[in-house]
Phi, psi and omega in degrees: 000134183285159178277356180259359183292134174211158176237130179239152174278132180243124182244128174263131193245009172053048178085006182239024184297318180298317178298317179294317179302313179297321179300311182294325176295312185290322188257340183232014179056033179296142177249128182270124178252345179206136176215117181236121178268169176300323179298319176297316183293326181297334177292333178268327186228097185290350178281349179293132181275096182272132177230168175299327181289319187259354188301331178261002175297153181266118176276331177197139174211154178230128175224158180239135170244105188062234180267001183264131179264132176236137176247138180234142173207175182280318193260156174286167182289327180257105183297343180276350180264138173287138180304134174206147175301126185121316176262011179262008181234134175214170173257144175242108178264118184225155183203152173274006177255101184301317180298325179295315179297316178298321179293316178300317181295311182298317181295312184291322182283350174287342177278119186290355175274351182272132177260128177273121178266312176229115179300145179298123178200173177277145175214193186290343181243356181203145175290338180209117179214133177206162179228131177234166170239124183284174183297350184254007178087006179272125177275134185232124174268136175244125187215132169279130179220104183289350177289348181277356180298000000 
């Protein structure tokens, strides 16, 4: 097991990520270490449909409450699902060990009870990123993140 492995709680906020981020900062002394808006992301990925309404939405943020890392964004992991309390929470398992993430993905998807939401692949923010749903309905993001070294 690598020394860079971590699991973070990921919350989808249905257009209220900034409000939630401010709430956690104000009431729980959360510290923000990363904040990426749709406008920021559009500079990396021109296929993103930027509008006046969504340009300030948060596509990804990372905050810490004590030793716990929480990630906030606007959307749920499965774009085909309508937002509901319950599908707005996932785990994000990440590591700076690419082989470890690939091994976790291969192992979990070999179980026929696992639903693949986003196949593991490279994208604008990670060499390896995918989303699965485990047999218990928990959505899990698997992500290589070299910043964890």
